[in-house]
Short mmCIF file of C-alpha atoms and ligand atoms in Angstrom, two decimals:
data_model
loop_
_atom_site.label_atom_id
_atom_site.label_comp_id
_atom_site.label_asym_id
_atom_site.label_seq_id
_atom_site.Cartn_x
_atom_site.Cartn_y
_atom_site.Cartn_z
CA MET J 27 108.27 137.27 92.85
CA GLN J 28 109.00 139.37 89.78
CA THR J 29 109.03 143.10 90.20
CA SER J 30 108.23 144.19 86.66
CA LEU J 31 107.09 142.74 83.40
CA ASP J 32 110.67 143.10 82.17
CA ASP J 33 112.36 140.85 84.67
CA LEU J 34 109.98 137.99 84.07
CA GLU J 35 111.09 134.47 84.88
CA PRO J 36 109.40 131.76 82.88
CA THR J 37 106.53 130.32 84.84
CA LEU J 38 105.01 128.02 82.29
CA ILE J 39 106.54 124.63 81.98
CA GLU J 40 107.45 123.21 78.62
CA ASP J 41 106.95 124.13 75.03
CA PRO J 42 104.07 121.84 74.09
CA ALA J 43 105.59 121.58 70.64
CA ALA J 44 108.26 119.41 72.25
CA GLN J 45 105.67 116.78 73.11
CA THR J 46 102.92 117.24 70.60
CA GLY J 47 104.57 118.61 67.51
CA VAL J 48 102.15 121.52 67.69
CA ALA J 49 104.75 123.98 66.42
CA ASP J 50 105.48 121.85 63.32
CA ALA J 51 101.84 121.44 62.52
CA ALA J 52 100.84 125.01 63.30
CA PRO J 53 103.69 127.49 62.97
CA ALA J 54 101.44 130.42 63.93
CA ALA J 55 100.68 129.04 67.39
CA LYS J 56 99.13 131.45 69.86
CA ARG J 57 101.52 132.74 72.52
CA VAL J 58 100.77 133.06 76.21
CA PHE J 59 102.73 135.02 78.79
CA ILE J 60 102.09 134.21 82.45
CA LYS J 61 103.46 136.24 85.32
CA THR J 62 103.21 134.68 88.75
CA PHE J 63 103.05 136.64 92.01
CA GLY J 64 103.13 135.29 95.53
CA CYS J 65 103.28 131.80 96.90
CA GLN J 66 104.33 128.38 95.65
CA MET J 67 100.70 127.42 95.15
CA ASN J 68 100.43 130.17 92.55
CA VAL J 69 103.51 128.73 90.82
CA TYR J 70 101.78 125.34 90.73
CA ASP J 71 98.53 126.95 89.47
CA SER J 72 100.41 128.80 86.71
CA GLU J 73 101.86 125.51 85.52
CA ARG J 74 98.41 123.93 85.48
CA MET J 75 96.91 126.91 83.61
CA GLY J 76 99.72 126.59 81.09
CA GLU J 77 98.83 122.93 80.64
CA ALA J 78 95.15 123.73 80.13
CA LEU J 79 96.12 126.30 77.48
CA ALA J 80 98.70 124.04 75.80
CA ALA J 81 95.84 121.68 75.07
CA GLU J 82 94.32 124.60 73.13
CA GLY J 83 97.48 125.15 71.09
CA TYR J 84 99.10 127.93 73.12
CA VAL J 85 102.87 128.01 73.56
CA GLU J 86 104.66 129.92 76.24
CA THR J 87 106.57 133.10 75.72
CA ASN J 88 108.74 135.17 78.04
CA ASP J 89 108.25 138.20 75.83
CA VAL J 90 105.07 140.00 76.73
CA GLN J 91 105.22 142.06 73.49
CA GLU J 92 104.52 138.94 71.41
CA ALA J 93 101.81 137.51 73.68
CA ASP J 94 98.32 136.91 72.29
CA LEU J 95 97.26 136.26 75.86
CA ALA J 96 98.81 137.78 78.99
CA ILE J 97 97.85 136.35 82.38
CA LEU J 98 98.73 137.88 85.73
CA ASN J 99 98.42 135.21 88.41
CA THR J 100 98.06 137.44 91.42
CA CYS J 101 98.55 137.50 95.19
CA HIS J 102 96.34 139.37 97.67
CA ILE J 103 98.12 138.47 100.90
CA ARG J 104 99.68 141.91 101.41
CA GLU J 105 98.70 145.29 99.96
CA LYS J 106 101.94 145.79 98.04
CA ALA J 107 101.52 142.59 96.04
CA ALA J 108 97.92 143.48 95.18
CA GLU J 109 98.72 147.06 94.10
CA LYS J 110 101.58 145.86 91.89
CA VAL J 111 98.97 144.12 89.74
CA TYR J 112 97.35 147.43 88.81
CA SER J 113 100.64 148.99 87.72
CA ASP J 114 101.34 145.92 85.56
CA LEU J 115 97.83 146.19 84.11
CA GLY J 116 98.59 149.78 83.04
CA ARG J 117 101.60 148.54 81.10
CA LEU J 118 99.65 145.66 79.59
CA ARG J 119 96.95 148.08 78.44
CA ASP J 120 99.60 150.06 76.50
CA ILE J 121 101.02 146.89 74.95
CA LYS J 122 97.53 145.78 73.94
CA ARG J 123 96.89 149.16 72.29
CA ASP J 124 100.22 149.10 70.41
CA ARG J 125 99.67 145.56 69.18
CA ALA J 126 96.15 146.46 68.04
CA LYS J 127 97.68 149.13 65.77
CA GLY J 128 99.54 146.27 64.07
CA GLY J 129 96.29 144.29 63.74
CA LYS J 130 97.11 141.89 66.57
CA GLU J 131 94.64 140.90 69.25
CA THR J 132 95.83 140.69 72.88
CA LEU J 133 93.70 139.21 75.63
CA ILE J 134 94.47 140.22 79.21
CA ALA J 135 93.45 137.91 82.05
CA VAL J 136 93.77 138.38 85.80
CA ALA J 137 93.84 135.14 87.79
CA GLY J 138 94.64 134.27 91.41
CA CYS J 139 93.65 135.78 94.71
CA VAL J 140 93.28 139.44 93.62
CA ALA J 141 90.88 138.17 90.95
CA GLN J 142 88.91 136.28 93.58
CA ALA J 143 88.89 139.14 96.10
CA GLU J 144 88.23 142.07 93.79
CA GLY J 145 86.24 140.52 90.90
CA THR J 146 84.41 143.20 88.88
CA GLU J 147 86.36 145.99 90.64
CA ILE J 148 89.36 144.95 88.51
CA VAL J 149 87.45 145.58 85.29
CA ARG J 150 86.23 148.90 86.65
CA ARG J 151 89.77 150.04 87.46
CA ALA J 152 91.37 148.43 84.41
CA PRO J 153 88.83 148.19 81.55
CA ALA J 154 91.43 146.65 79.21
CA VAL J 155 91.10 143.40 81.18
CA ASP J 156 89.17 140.76 79.22
CA LEU J 157 88.90 138.04 81.85
CA VAL J 158 88.98 137.84 85.65
CA VAL J 159 89.20 134.24 86.85
CA GLY J 160 89.36 132.97 90.43
CA PRO J 161 91.60 130.05 91.49
CA GLN J 162 88.75 127.53 91.50
CA SER J 163 87.93 127.94 87.80
CA TYR J 164 91.25 127.42 86.01
CA HIS J 165 89.98 124.27 84.34
CA ARG J 166 87.43 126.46 82.55
CA LEU J 167 90.03 128.87 81.20
CA PRO J 168 89.78 127.93 77.50
CA GLU J 169 85.99 128.25 77.55
CA LEU J 170 86.11 131.53 79.49
CA LEU J 171 88.64 132.98 77.06
CA GLN J 172 86.38 132.00 74.20
CA ARG J 173 83.51 133.82 75.89
CA SER J 174 85.51 136.97 76.54
CA ARG J 175 86.69 137.00 72.94
CA GLY J 176 83.22 136.46 71.50
CA GLY J 177 81.10 138.80 73.61
CA GLY J 178 83.20 141.95 73.36
CA LYS J 179 82.61 142.31 77.09
CA SER J 180 84.86 141.40 80.04
CA VAL J 181 84.08 138.08 81.72
CA VAL J 182 84.34 137.76 85.51
CA GLU J 183 84.29 134.23 86.97
CA THR J 184 84.87 134.02 90.70
CA ALA J 185 82.36 131.35 91.78
CA PHE J 186 83.38 128.32 93.83
CA PRO J 187 82.01 125.69 91.42
CA ASP J 188 80.83 122.24 92.53
CA GLU J 189 83.04 120.32 90.14
CA ASP J 190 86.63 119.50 91.14
CA LYS J 191 88.99 121.59 89.05
CA PHE J 192 91.80 119.08 89.60
CA ASP J 193 89.72 116.33 87.96
CA ALA J 194 88.80 118.61 85.09
CA LEU J 195 92.30 119.93 84.32
CA PRO J 196 94.26 118.02 81.67
CA GLU J 197 96.87 115.45 82.79
CA ARG J 198 100.08 117.01 83.99
CA ARG J 199 102.73 117.32 81.38
CA PRO J 200 106.32 116.38 82.01
CA ALA J 201 108.23 118.45 84.52
CA LYS J 202 111.71 119.60 83.57
CA ALA J 203 113.17 119.96 87.03
CA ALA J 204 114.36 117.47 89.62
CA SER J 205 111.91 118.91 92.10
CA ALA J 206 108.24 119.78 91.70
CA PHE J 207 105.25 121.14 93.58
CA LEU J 208 102.10 119.12 94.07
CA THR J 209 99.01 120.84 95.49
CA VAL J 210 97.30 118.40 97.86
CA GLN J 211 95.05 120.73 99.80
CA GLU J 212 93.52 124.14 99.18
CA GLY J 213 91.68 126.70 101.25
CA CYS J 214 91.62 127.32 104.96
CA ASP J 215 89.02 127.35 107.74
CA LYS J 216 91.28 128.86 110.39
CA PHE J 217 90.31 132.51 109.90
CA CYS J 218 93.38 134.17 111.39
CA THR J 219 92.16 137.74 111.75
CA PHE J 220 94.88 139.22 109.50
CA CYS J 221 94.53 136.79 106.60
CA VAL J 222 92.59 136.88 103.31
CA VAL J 223 93.15 133.22 102.39
CA PRO J 224 89.82 131.86 103.75
CA TYR J 225 88.05 134.47 101.60
CA THR J 226 90.11 134.07 98.42
CA ARG J 227 90.72 130.32 98.43
CA GLY J 228 87.58 129.18 100.23
CA MET J 229 87.10 126.39 102.74
CA GLU J 230 89.58 123.56 103.20
CA PHE J 231 89.49 120.95 100.48
CA SER J 232 91.81 117.93 100.20
CA ARG J 233 92.45 115.95 97.03
CA PRO J 234 92.09 112.15 97.22
CA VAL J 235 95.21 110.03 97.76
CA ALA J 236 94.69 108.01 94.56
CA ALA J 237 94.71 111.14 92.35
CA LEU J 238 97.82 112.42 94.10
CA ILE J 239 99.69 109.13 93.70
CA HIS J 240 98.82 109.22 90.00
CA GLU J 241 100.10 112.77 89.59
CA ALA J 242 103.23 112.07 91.66
CA ARG J 243 104.02 108.95 89.58
CA ARG J 244 103.81 110.94 86.38
CA LEU J 245 106.22 113.51 87.80
CA VAL J 246 108.65 110.83 88.98
CA ASP J 247 108.48 109.03 85.62
CA ARG J 248 109.77 112.24 84.08
CA GLY J 249 112.73 112.59 86.43
CA VAL J 250 111.35 114.43 89.47
CA ARG J 251 113.07 113.19 92.66
CA ASP J 252 111.80 115.71 95.21
CA ILE J 253 108.12 116.59 95.64
CA LYS J 254 106.89 119.43 97.79
CA LEU J 255 103.30 118.87 98.90
CA LEU J 256 101.47 122.20 98.94
CA GLY J 257 98.49 123.40 100.92
CA GLN J 258 97.48 126.63 102.64
CA ASN J 259 97.08 124.44 105.68
CA VAL J 260 98.76 121.31 104.44
CA ASN J 261 98.95 119.39 107.69
CA GLY J 262 95.16 119.73 107.96
CA TYR J 263 95.05 117.40 104.90
CA HIS J 264 92.12 114.97 105.15
CA GLY J 265 91.66 113.54 101.66
CA ASP J 266 90.09 110.18 100.90
CA GLY J 267 92.58 107.36 101.40
CA LEU J 268 92.88 104.32 99.15
CA ASP J 269 90.24 102.57 101.29
CA GLY J 270 87.78 105.43 100.67
CA HIS J 271 88.03 106.76 104.25
CA PRO J 272 89.61 110.12 105.05
CA THR J 273 93.30 109.92 105.87
CA THR J 274 95.86 112.33 107.29
CA LEU J 275 98.91 113.95 105.74
CA THR J 276 100.96 111.17 107.33
CA GLY J 277 98.82 108.58 105.50
CA LEU J 278 99.42 110.41 102.22
CA ILE J 279 103.18 110.67 102.86
CA ARG J 280 103.35 106.92 103.62
CA GLU J 281 101.65 106.10 100.30
CA LEU J 282 103.84 108.49 98.31
CA SER J 283 106.95 107.03 99.97
CA LYS J 284 106.20 103.75 98.19
CA ILE J 285 106.98 105.34 94.80
CA ASP J 286 110.41 103.87 94.09
CA ASP J 287 112.30 106.70 92.41
CA LEU J 288 110.80 109.42 94.55
CA ALA J 289 113.62 110.26 96.95
CA ARG J 290 112.42 113.27 98.91
CA ILE J 291 109.10 114.51 100.26
CA ARG J 292 108.44 117.89 101.90
CA TYR J 293 105.25 119.72 102.80
CA VAL J 294 104.33 123.37 103.28
CA THR J 295 102.64 125.31 105.00
CA SER J 296 101.58 123.83 108.31
CA HIS J 297 99.56 125.20 111.21
CA PRO J 298 100.77 124.42 114.75
CA ARG J 299 97.27 123.27 115.76
CA ASP J 300 97.26 120.54 113.09
CA MET J 301 100.70 119.14 113.90
CA GLY J 302 99.49 115.69 115.03
CA GLU J 303 101.61 113.13 116.86
CA ASP J 304 101.52 110.83 113.80
CA LEU J 305 103.11 113.54 111.64
CA ILE J 306 105.74 114.28 114.27
CA GLN J 307 106.63 110.58 114.42
CA ALA J 308 106.72 110.39 110.62
CA HIS J 309 109.71 112.75 110.81
CA ARG J 310 111.48 110.01 112.77
CA ASP J 311 110.24 106.99 110.78
CA GLU J 312 109.82 108.00 107.17
CA GLU J 313 113.18 108.05 105.49
CA LYS J 314 111.93 110.02 102.48
CA LEU J 315 110.38 112.75 104.59
CA MET J 316 113.03 115.47 104.69
CA PRO J 317 114.22 116.98 107.98
CA TYR J 318 112.66 120.34 107.26
CA LEU J 319 109.51 121.88 108.72
CA HIS J 320 107.98 125.26 107.96
CA LEU J 321 105.76 126.07 110.93
CA PRO J 322 104.60 129.70 111.20
CA PHE J 323 104.24 131.13 114.71
CA GLN J 324 103.43 134.75 113.64
CA ALA J 325 103.97 136.44 117.05
CA GLY J 326 105.54 135.76 120.44
CA SER J 327 102.98 137.53 122.62
CA ASP J 328 100.00 135.46 123.79
CA ARG J 329 97.82 138.56 123.79
CA ILE J 330 98.64 139.22 120.12
CA LEU J 331 98.30 135.54 119.22
CA ALA J 332 94.80 135.56 120.72
CA ALA J 333 93.90 138.73 118.78
CA MET J 334 95.21 137.00 115.65
CA ASN J 335 92.95 134.00 116.40
CA ARG J 336 95.95 131.70 116.03
CA LYS J 337 94.56 129.19 118.56
CA HIS J 338 97.95 128.54 120.19
CA THR J 339 100.19 130.29 122.70
CA ALA J 340 103.92 130.95 122.41
CA GLY J 341 104.58 128.31 125.09
CA GLU J 342 102.52 125.70 123.22
CA TYR J 343 104.43 126.49 120.05
CA LEU J 344 107.81 126.09 121.77
CA ARG J 345 106.73 122.80 123.39
CA LEU J 346 105.53 121.57 120.01
CA ILE J 347 108.85 122.22 118.33
CA SER J 348 110.74 120.47 121.12
CA ARG J 349 108.57 117.38 120.51
CA VAL J 350 109.42 117.61 116.81
CA ARG J 351 113.11 117.87 117.71
CA GLU J 352 112.87 114.83 119.98
CA ALA J 353 111.57 112.85 116.99
CA ARG J 354 114.09 114.33 114.55
CA PRO J 355 116.95 116.12 116.35
CA ASP J 356 118.58 117.53 113.21
CA ILE J 357 115.37 119.02 111.78
CA ALA J 358 115.65 122.49 110.18
CA LEU J 359 112.79 124.67 111.39
CA SER J 360 111.48 127.60 109.46
CA THR J 361 108.67 130.01 110.28
CA ASP J 362 106.58 133.08 109.33
CA ILE J 363 106.40 136.12 111.59
CA ILE J 364 104.30 139.30 111.40
CA VAL J 365 105.42 142.53 113.08
CA GLY J 366 103.16 145.48 113.87
CA PHE J 367 99.86 143.62 114.22
CA PRO J 368 97.25 146.04 115.68
CA GLY J 369 97.89 146.62 119.38
CA GLU J 370 101.45 145.22 119.30
CA SER J 371 103.47 147.06 121.96
CA ASP J 372 107.27 147.19 122.30
CA LYS J 373 106.96 144.50 124.97
CA ASP J 374 104.87 142.27 122.65
CA PHE J 375 107.52 142.67 119.99
CA GLU J 376 110.26 141.74 122.49
CA ASP J 377 108.29 138.53 123.11
CA THR J 378 108.54 137.76 119.40
CA LEU J 379 112.32 138.25 119.48
CA ALA J 380 112.50 135.98 122.53
CA VAL J 381 110.75 133.15 120.68
CA VAL J 382 113.11 133.55 117.72
CA ARG J 383 116.11 133.31 120.08
CA GLU J 384 114.73 130.27 121.86
CA ALA J 385 113.41 128.32 118.88
CA GLY J 386 116.68 128.20 116.95
CA PHE J 387 115.14 128.61 113.50
CA ALA J 388 117.17 127.73 110.45
CA HIS J 389 115.17 130.18 108.40
CA ALA J 390 112.26 132.62 108.75
CA TYR J 391 110.06 134.85 106.62
CA SER J 392 109.06 138.10 108.29
CA PHE J 393 106.46 140.64 107.24
CA LYS J 394 105.09 143.99 108.29
CA TYR J 395 101.40 143.63 109.10
CA SER J 396 99.38 144.77 106.07
CA PRO J 397 95.68 145.54 106.67
CA ARG J 398 93.58 143.55 104.22
CA PRO J 399 90.06 144.75 103.36
CA GLY J 400 87.34 142.56 104.83
CA THR J 401 89.55 140.92 107.48
CA PRO J 402 88.74 141.56 111.18
CA ALA J 403 92.21 142.91 112.03
CA SER J 404 91.99 145.66 109.41
CA THR J 405 89.47 147.57 111.55
CA MET J 406 90.97 146.80 114.97
CA ASP J 407 92.06 149.64 117.23
CA GLY J 408 95.76 150.25 117.77
CA GLN J 409 97.03 150.11 114.17
CA VAL J 410 100.82 150.43 114.45
CA PRO J 411 102.47 153.35 112.61
CA GLU J 412 104.51 152.44 109.53
CA GLY J 413 107.77 153.75 111.07
CA ALA J 414 107.48 151.47 114.09
CA LYS J 415 106.69 148.49 111.86
CA SER J 416 109.78 149.17 109.72
CA GLU J 417 112.00 149.53 112.77
CA ARG J 418 110.73 146.29 114.28
CA LEU J 419 111.08 144.44 111.01
CA ALA J 420 114.70 145.57 110.63
CA ARG J 421 115.55 144.39 114.17
CA LEU J 422 113.83 141.08 113.62
CA GLN J 423 115.52 140.51 110.29
CA ASN J 424 118.94 141.14 111.85
CA LEU J 425 118.23 138.49 114.43
CA ILE J 426 116.95 136.06 111.78
CA ASP J 427 120.11 136.63 109.70
CA GLU J 428 122.24 135.81 112.76
CA ARG J 429 120.30 132.56 113.28
CA LEU J 430 120.60 131.67 109.60
CA ALA J 431 124.36 132.25 109.71
CA LEU J 432 124.61 129.98 112.79
CA PHE J 433 122.60 127.24 111.11
CA ASN J 434 124.55 127.39 107.85
CA GLY J 435 127.87 127.74 109.68
CA ALA J 436 127.16 124.53 111.59
CA SER J 437 126.96 122.68 108.26
CA VAL J 438 130.62 123.36 107.42
CA GLY J 439 132.67 120.17 107.76
CA LYS J 440 129.63 117.94 107.31
CA THR J 441 128.90 115.64 104.38
CA MET J 442 125.41 116.03 102.95
CA PRO J 443 123.43 114.28 100.23
CA VAL J 444 122.66 117.02 97.71
CA LEU J 445 120.02 116.78 94.98
CA PHE J 446 121.48 118.73 92.08
CA GLU J 447 118.82 120.79 90.32
CA LYS J 448 120.45 123.09 87.77
CA ALA J 449 123.61 124.77 86.48
CA GLY J 450 125.17 127.34 88.80
CA ARG J 451 126.19 130.87 87.95
CA PHE J 452 129.75 129.85 87.08
CA ASP J 453 130.88 127.44 84.38
CA GLY J 454 131.23 123.87 85.58
CA GLN J 455 129.16 124.53 88.70
CA LEU J 456 125.87 122.97 89.77
CA VAL J 457 123.36 124.07 92.41
CA GLY J 458 121.34 121.69 94.50
CA ARG J 459 119.51 121.34 97.80
CA SER J 460 120.58 119.72 101.02
CA PRO J 461 117.99 117.70 102.99
CA TYR J 462 117.53 120.89 105.06
CA LEU J 463 116.60 122.87 101.92
CA GLN J 464 119.87 124.83 101.93
CA LEU J 465 121.21 125.83 98.51
CA VAL J 466 124.51 124.04 97.87
CA HIS J 467 127.03 124.91 95.12
CA ALA J 468 129.66 122.44 93.91
CA ASP J 469 131.82 121.94 90.82
CA ALA J 470 130.16 119.18 88.84
CA GLY J 471 129.12 118.29 85.31
CA PRO J 472 125.54 118.49 83.99
CA SER J 473 125.19 114.69 84.08
CA LEU J 474 124.67 115.01 87.85
CA ILE J 475 121.50 117.10 87.48
CA GLY J 476 118.66 115.11 89.00
CA LYS J 477 121.08 112.94 91.02
CA ILE J 478 121.65 112.85 94.76
CA VAL J 479 125.35 113.02 95.51
CA ASP J 480 127.36 113.32 98.75
CA VAL J 481 129.00 116.73 99.10
CA ASP J 482 131.60 117.75 101.69
CA VAL J 483 130.55 121.22 102.80
CA ARG J 484 133.58 123.54 102.89
CA SER J 485 132.08 127.00 103.44
CA ALA J 486 128.86 128.81 104.26
CA GLY J 487 127.67 132.14 102.82
CA ALA J 488 124.68 134.26 103.77
CA ASN J 489 122.24 132.22 101.71
CA SER J 490 124.06 129.14 100.51
CA LEU J 491 126.74 126.54 101.11
CA SER J 492 129.70 125.52 98.94
CA GLY J 493 131.33 122.15 98.87
CA VAL J 494 133.12 119.49 96.90
CA ILE J 495 131.76 116.22 95.66
CA ARG J 496 132.93 113.29 97.72
CA GLY J 497 135.47 111.36 95.59
N1 SAM Q 4 98.73 129.02 106.15
C1 SAM Q 4 99.92 129.55 106.54
C2 SAM Q 4 99.91 129.87 108.02
O1 SAM Q 4 99.10 129.42 108.73
O2 SAM Q 4 100.73 130.62 108.49
C3 SAM Q 4 100.47 130.65 105.64
C4 SAM Q 4 99.53 131.53 104.89
S1 SAM Q 4 100.07 133.01 104.16
C5 SAM Q 4 99.98 132.60 102.47
C6 SAM Q 4 101.80 133.17 104.38
C7 SAM Q 4 102.18 134.18 105.42
O3 SAM Q 4 101.85 135.48 105.04
C8 SAM Q 4 101.53 134.00 106.76
O4 SAM Q 4 102.10 132.97 107.50
C9 SAM Q 4 101.72 135.34 107.40
O5 SAM Q 4 102.93 135.41 108.11
C10 SAM Q 4 101.79 136.27 106.20
N2 SAM Q 4 100.59 137.11 106.15
C11 SAM Q 4 99.32 136.72 105.93
N3 SAM Q 4 98.49 137.78 105.98
C12 SAM Q 4 99.25 138.86 106.25
C13 SAM Q 4 98.97 140.24 106.43
N4 SAM Q 4 97.74 140.71 106.38
N5 SAM Q 4 100.01 141.08 106.68
C14 SAM Q 4 101.28 140.60 106.76
N6 SAM Q 4 101.59 139.31 106.59
C15 SAM Q 4 100.60 138.44 106.33
FE1 SF4 Q 5 95.71 132.41 106.65
FE2 SF4 Q 5 97.30 130.39 107.41
FE3 SF4 Q 5 95.69 131.55 109.19
FE4 SF4 Q 5 94.67 130.03 107.26
S1 SF4 Q 5 96.01 129.38 108.94
S2 SF4 Q 5 93.87 132.00 107.93
S3 SF4 Q 5 96.04 130.49 105.56
S4 SF4 Q 5 97.45 132.49 108.09
#
């Protein structure tokens, strides 16, 4: 996630001029700046918004000062991410004012989960905002922008419309990278007591298999080799199969596996309760399904898990991952953990550490509990003081770092197929991903970008591996 408007990374995909000749035909194309906060689904959504706007003649810019339209695609999952939006909006307001002095119009739009959760409150706190648009209405962006421009009044659109936004968005444009995201499922009905997702993204919805095959084929035709299937609760996928009946994530993975030049399939994020036997076995049988599984467990204490409404115990979680390991012994497991949930005692926290020690994770994301307005946990008794949360998080992160070092260290001396994705920091170096999602550096020429090549791993750092290409 970016921390300021200055250190922006490009989030839009291509310059549409490259495909459509828009720039030649219309040198004064409108410029759009999109800043993406939060999860991979927001990255996917930003790309799709960019595509919807490209069809209207917008080209991307990384320079907010020259943007005719600035979009913040926001995240509401923790308080810090949500508050960051308001400080960025203050800066955007100043830019809008300065550009207006030079006779230039600047539209400011807030999209994503803060838009959905806070709606008109955003316009109240930041009147310079022209448009607030929830994640279900991105296909209507051009029309909504038109309205906000015409009426002189801010437009707020946070309904959950009946039409399918995925059908209404323009066809995906070419991807540049060797790997790409593909949203297959949105929303969540699990209602974990700490989480805003069911309120901001709505109920679970799965896209049909046929539409996903179509989108995946287009990505693969343009050089994508690795597709990450995205969903807030991706293993709860239940979209219509090719026969018109609902199918599971395993059914979808089997169909996508038939796409010839697609080499790697991953999926994120899963819920332990939806980890069916068919999906576990797919990790053994489906060659293209990578040996990597992100499976959040959140807490190691059964009392806290019950208060979180997670619908599983620590023991059930540990038994589940041993079944996954039976099917695929080399699988890299990753997880999400929250510390300082209301009522969490020192003993509860020790239970979390115990699960981390026992599970042997390759990777983990850990967070301090952040009370979210409107969620049941935010008003529970026993809110944990900030100091205790910080202390627990530091201890947990030390343990996670140790586990990560063990996992990466065990890769040294092995040969791994690496999908090279881009140039590395040093001349003549490329960076790619192992099947276990580890970053791997090796000396190699740019012609290997997009190719899967065997690499002998020679050393392991804190966050990546280094190796040499097998001669
Ligand atoms: N659907 C996934 C799941 O079931 O875990 C992930 C959803 S959420 C986008 C990603 C992670 O953010 C969660 O797994 C959880 O660890 C963390 N998270 C969600 N709400 C939180 C909160 N209120 N405070 C701290 N962390 C939170
Ligand atoms: Fe949030 Fe995940 Fe729980 Fe759904 S399953 S409520 S997305 S943490």
